[in-house]
């Protein structure tokens, strides 16, 4: 779902309409993202490079097709904006830069959100009290809504305090990005050490997120720990979206996407876990056997095994 949505708004790519499997190319890329750099066929690193190559080829063909047949104004997507930027007089954007940008944005837009959302659903499944509280929050929103069919308003979104805490806590524990990088521009003295200019520093958010000095019982999923706090996307204590001037550009967007998903999930559906849910780190977080849940519409009181039920992964 997250991939289809991201690829659609960025490139108008549709899996069902395209003969090229962009998602598989990204899966190969992601599997060897941080791996031993041995570039021979069969290794994770080789697969990663092949995945990237394939994905860039597919995006390049979409870009070329679009340049040949531009779209009408009302149908424009992010790709059209990038093409406009390349064509501008004196633009710094080249086709190679555009391909890099599109490649990384599609990746950033789906992989992180889909894993975090899967973890959020898993956490909610494993903590019935959290589910209870979520249902309470979202049913109250529906009760106060004049038109039950209308979409979520900004005020409603801002009022989802517990939901925001569930998302924040999930991002803290997920540590989707295990390391972020910074280049040292001038010598930095810190705790008796000097980090020389020119070095690359790897900041490790899990070291903060799992530190008992920062968080009571840090390995426990406890959304209530954020109660009454203003939840910034980045701080010295919370780096799930990175921090500083390179803070994740999609942090607020992805939080909103996840909150909307949870709103619909807990108000319209009930579900049960079928299989999967094991997590491994490679060091990216992956679910080797997926996390399979069976979803039923809430008002349909049918046996979970009837053919009317819907299964999703
Ligand atoms: C749960 C979801 C997400 C998580 C946990 C996440 C995490 C991160 C992290 C840790 C960084 C590195 C920040 C740093 O170096 O300080 C980052 C950067 C970035 N993210 Fe996300 N991200 C998420 C969703 C998204 C989405 C949905 C998009 C795009 C729509 C996105 C776009 C970006 C971009 C463009 C950057 C680079 C920012 C820069 O270097 O200036 N992210 N993200």
XYZ file of C-alpha atoms and ligand atoms in Angstrom:
356
model
C 0.000 0.000 0.000
C 2.737 2.453 0.984
C 4.743 1.608 -2.138
C 1.767 1.972 -4.495
C 0.874 5.317 -2.958
C 4.441 6.702 -2.965
C 5.219 5.511 -6.520
C 1.893 6.926 -7.702
C 2.277 10.444 -6.321
C 5.930 10.702 -7.282
C 6.000 9.006 -10.708
C 2.412 7.945 -11.474
C 3.823 4.427 -11.574
C 1.233 1.711 -11.225
C 2.299 -1.856 -10.490
C -0.739 -3.337 -12.159
C -0.267 -1.321 -15.362
C 3.499 -1.558 -15.733
C 5.380 -4.542 -17.133
C 8.450 -3.545 -15.093
C 8.725 -4.649 -11.480
C 9.977 -1.570 -9.646
C 9.039 -2.943 -6.238
C 11.200 -6.065 -6.688
C 14.155 -3.885 -7.725
C 13.777 -1.908 -4.475
C 13.448 -5.117 -2.436
C 16.801 -6.343 -3.857
C 18.342 -2.955 -3.148
C 17.094 -2.861 0.427
C 18.263 -6.362 1.289
C 21.936 -5.511 0.873
C 21.777 -1.855 1.803
C 24.327 -2.070 4.598
C 26.349 -5.147 3.725
C 29.936 -6.293 3.323
C 31.162 -4.612 0.124
C 32.030 -7.738 -1.861
C 30.861 -7.070 -5.398
C 30.632 -10.566 -6.855
C 27.451 -12.272 -8.118
C 25.440 -13.871 -5.338
C 26.468 -11.548 -2.500
C 23.979 -9.213 -0.804
C 26.099 -6.245 -1.890
C 26.010 -7.320 -5.541
C 22.229 -7.836 -5.357
C 21.870 -4.396 -3.792
C 23.803 -2.735 -6.639
C 21.834 -4.727 -9.232
C 18.572 -3.691 -7.545
C 19.563 -0.048 -7.641
C 20.656 -0.328 -11.283
C 17.372 -1.943 -12.257
C 15.270 0.606 -10.341
C 17.170 3.526 -11.919
C 16.700 1.963 -15.393
C 12.949 1.715 -14.823
C 12.735 5.294 -13.508
C 14.850 6.501 -16.455
C 12.467 4.881 -18.929
C 9.504 6.539 -17.154
C 11.329 9.897 -17.269
C 12.131 9.559 -20.984
C 8.566 8.534 -21.789
C 7.257 11.545 -19.881
C 9.664 13.953 -21.608
C 8.381 12.649 -24.957
C 4.714 12.966 -23.954
C 4.240 15.730 -21.372
C 1.068 15.718 -19.275
C -1.761 18.175 -19.000
C -1.485 20.698 -16.180
C -4.134 19.114 -13.966
C -2.510 15.650 -14.198
C 0.968 16.748 -13.107
C 2.902 14.722 -10.543
C 6.293 15.163 -8.840
C 8.113 13.809 -11.920
C 6.692 16.635 -14.053
C 8.032 19.182 -11.562
C 11.470 17.573 -11.744
C 11.395 17.643 -15.565
C 10.408 21.329 -15.491
C 13.371 21.956 -13.178
C 15.811 20.161 -15.542
C 14.546 22.203 -18.498
C 14.790 25.590 -16.745
C 17.440 27.959 -18.103
C 20.535 27.842 -15.893
C 19.133 25.019 -13.756
C 21.572 23.106 -11.565
C 19.503 19.954 -11.918
C 20.819 17.442 -14.456
C 19.108 14.254 -15.595
C 21.554 12.177 -13.539
C 20.737 14.212 -10.409
C 17.029 13.880 -11.099
C 17.343 10.102 -11.374
C 19.208 9.969 -8.064
C 16.580 12.153 -6.414
C 13.640 10.154 -7.748
C 15.290 6.856 -6.861
C 15.941 7.874 -3.257
C 12.602 9.606 -2.747
C 10.544 6.613 -3.853
C 12.628 4.498 -1.466
C 12.377 6.961 1.439
C 8.659 7.384 0.905
C 7.630 3.750 1.199
C 10.154 1.517 2.936
C 10.270 3.486 6.178
C 6.544 4.077 6.468
C 5.524 0.535 5.547
C 7.833 -1.038 8.138
C 6.855 1.459 10.842
C 3.173 0.922 10.147
C 3.580 -2.851 10.259
C 5.361 -2.494 13.595
C 2.625 -0.183 14.855
C -0.077 -2.739 14.011
C 1.996 -5.502 15.608
C 2.528 -3.422 18.758
C -1.167 -2.623 18.967
C -2.039 -6.328 18.535
C 0.287 -7.234 21.380
C -1.017 -4.519 23.727
C -4.830 -4.734 24.030
C -4.928 -1.717 26.369
C -3.317 0.397 23.659
C -5.916 -0.789 21.154
C -8.682 0.024 23.646
C -7.332 3.547 24.100
C -6.924 4.049 20.350
C -10.505 2.935 19.680
C -11.708 5.315 22.415
C -9.846 8.248 20.846
C -11.040 7.595 17.309
C -14.620 6.737 18.173
C -14.818 10.031 20.074
C -13.684 11.790 16.886
C -16.451 10.076 14.917
C -19.047 10.902 17.584
C -18.137 14.595 17.439
C -18.155 14.713 13.636
C -21.151 16.424 12.052
C -20.983 14.400 8.861
C -19.784 10.887 9.595
C -18.818 10.354 5.932
C -16.541 13.418 5.764
C -12.749 13.058 5.781
C -10.427 13.691 8.717
C -10.058 17.408 9.440
C -6.880 19.144 10.579
C -8.423 19.753 14.028
C -9.271 16.063 14.320
C -5.741 15.126 13.291
C -4.249 17.493 15.867
C -6.522 16.046 18.552
C -5.204 12.477 18.111
C -2.835 12.743 21.078
C -2.738 9.081 21.947
C -2.338 8.064 18.291
C 0.612 10.441 17.932
C 2.136 8.864 21.047
C 1.656 5.350 19.581
C 3.404 6.423 16.377
C 6.219 8.194 18.248
C 6.805 5.193 20.488
C 6.778 2.846 17.495
C 9.340 5.003 15.673
C 11.516 5.101 18.822
C 11.579 1.319 19.147
C 11.767 0.649 15.402
C 15.050 2.471 14.844
C 14.337 2.113 11.133
C 17.483 4.046 10.284
C 20.175 2.571 12.537
C 22.794 5.151 11.610
C 22.892 8.666 10.209
C 25.983 10.341 8.865
C 27.543 13.742 9.318
C 30.751 15.194 7.957
C 32.906 17.061 10.470
C 33.581 20.520 9.007
C 35.963 21.726 11.715
C 37.754 20.030 14.624
C 35.305 19.243 17.422
C 36.415 18.724 21.030
C 34.087 16.512 22.952
C 34.621 14.806 26.326
C 38.414 14.924 26.007
C 38.482 13.655 22.418
C 39.000 15.573 19.211
C 37.074 14.606 16.110
C 39.192 16.020 13.291
C 37.735 18.047 10.433
C 37.024 15.912 7.384
C 36.019 12.804 9.346
C 32.648 11.168 8.896
C 30.691 10.611 12.098
C 28.022 7.971 12.313
C 25.306 8.932 14.786
C 23.539 5.892 16.169
C 19.944 6.732 17.219
C 19.317 3.317 18.871
C 22.070 4.145 21.393
C 19.863 6.981 22.602
C 16.481 5.295 22.146
C 17.480 2.199 24.102
C 19.389 3.998 26.839
C 17.844 3.376 30.302
C 19.196 6.766 31.396
C 17.005 8.389 28.749
C 13.974 6.099 28.907
C 12.522 4.061 31.766
C 12.294 0.430 30.730
C 13.482 1.331 27.224
C 12.616 -1.986 25.541
C 8.947 -1.785 26.525
C 6.353 -0.402 24.138
C 4.683 2.243 26.260
C 2.935 5.087 24.388
C 1.885 6.596 27.730
C 5.505 7.666 28.325
C 4.853 10.513 25.833
C 1.708 11.723 27.572
C 1.525 15.502 27.925
C 4.707 16.086 25.919
C 5.078 18.100 22.738
C 6.245 15.536 20.187
C 8.944 17.043 17.993
C 10.126 15.000 15.007
C 13.698 15.439 16.230
C 15.399 16.237 19.533
C 18.487 15.148 21.488
C 16.400 12.374 23.017
C 14.441 11.329 19.940
C 16.214 10.764 16.612
C 13.905 8.367 14.795
C 13.659 10.908 11.977
C 17.238 12.116 12.376
C 17.819 15.676 13.465
C 19.105 19.163 12.765
C 19.037 20.687 9.319
C 18.907 17.256 7.648
C 15.878 16.108 9.636
C 13.723 13.710 7.619
C 11.867 15.734 4.998
C 8.917 13.331 5.112
C 8.539 13.070 8.915
C 5.283 15.025 9.241
C 3.885 13.505 6.050
C 4.568 9.949 7.179
C 3.190 10.608 10.683
C -0.006 11.883 9.119
C -0.213 8.931 6.741
C 0.156 6.511 9.657
C -2.399 8.343 11.812
C -4.953 8.264 8.986
C -4.306 4.559 8.464
C -4.775 3.828 12.193
C -7.943 5.948 12.277
C -9.586 3.852 9.548
C -8.204 0.592 10.883
C -9.562 0.945 14.416
C -12.876 2.574 13.513
C -13.920 0.393 10.583
C -12.205 -2.920 11.039
C -11.326 -5.670 13.439
C -8.552 -8.087 12.723
C -6.645 -11.090 13.928
C -3.075 -12.169 13.408
C -2.715 -15.159 11.093
C 1.012 -15.731 10.881
C 4.446 -14.136 10.772
C 5.553 -11.177 12.807
C 9.147 -12.300 13.410
C 11.568 -9.447 13.058
C 15.202 -9.498 12.038
C 17.695 -6.753 11.393
C 20.024 -6.845 8.428
C 20.568 -4.122 9.900
C 17.411 -2.692 8.294
C 14.288 -4.000 10.023
C 12.598 -6.754 8.032
C 9.788 -9.243 8.574
C 11.207 -12.417 6.940
C 7.797 -14.150 6.905
C 5.727 -10.960 6.687
C 3.122 -10.090 9.257
C -0.199 -11.452 8.117
C -3.464 -10.231 9.547
C -6.994 -11.041 8.536
C -9.167 -7.951 8.394
C -12.946 -7.876 8.721
C -15.273 -4.939 8.475
C -16.447 -4.123 11.987
C -20.169 -4.162 11.389
C -20.084 -7.509 9.554
C -20.419 -10.163 12.243
C -19.127 -13.100 10.260
C -16.974 -15.990 11.208
C -13.335 -15.020 10.563
C -12.908 -18.011 8.255
C -15.784 -17.314 5.823
C -15.002 -16.348 2.263
C -16.430 -12.864 2.882
C -13.451 -11.964 5.016
C -10.447 -10.203 3.532
C -6.882 -11.174 4.144
C -4.068 -8.714 3.845
C -0.352 -8.720 4.384
C 8.472 6.336 9.534
C 8.890 6.924 8.465
C 10.250 7.546 8.266
C 11.376 7.459 9.048
C 11.572 6.684 10.352
C 12.397 8.259 8.394
C 13.675 8.439 8.880
C 14.622 9.264 8.296
C 15.937 9.500 8.826
C 16.499 8.910 10.121
C 16.569 10.360 7.992
C 18.011 10.893 8.131
C 17.935 12.272 8.760
C 19.263 12.817 9.198
O 20.302 12.570 8.550
O 19.276 13.526 10.228
C 15.660 10.670 6.908
C 15.938 11.525 5.862
C 15.080 11.782 4.827
N 13.795 11.300 4.683
Fe 12.807 10.120 5.986
N 11.879 8.805 7.246
C 10.572 8.403 7.127
C 9.683 8.721 6.116
C 9.981 9.483 5.015
C 9.076 9.792 3.930
C 7.643 9.293 3.851
C 9.755 10.579 3.042
C 9.312 11.184 1.749
C 8.093 11.372 1.377
C 11.078 10.784 3.578
C 12.043 11.550 2.971
C 13.284 11.793 3.500
C 14.277 12.642 2.855
C 14.121 13.388 1.538
C 15.389 12.645 3.697
C 16.706 13.397 3.487
C 16.623 14.732 4.193
C 17.925 15.546 4.025
O 19.006 14.941 3.977
O 17.834 16.760 3.979
N 11.183 10.111 4.768
N 14.473 9.993 7.131
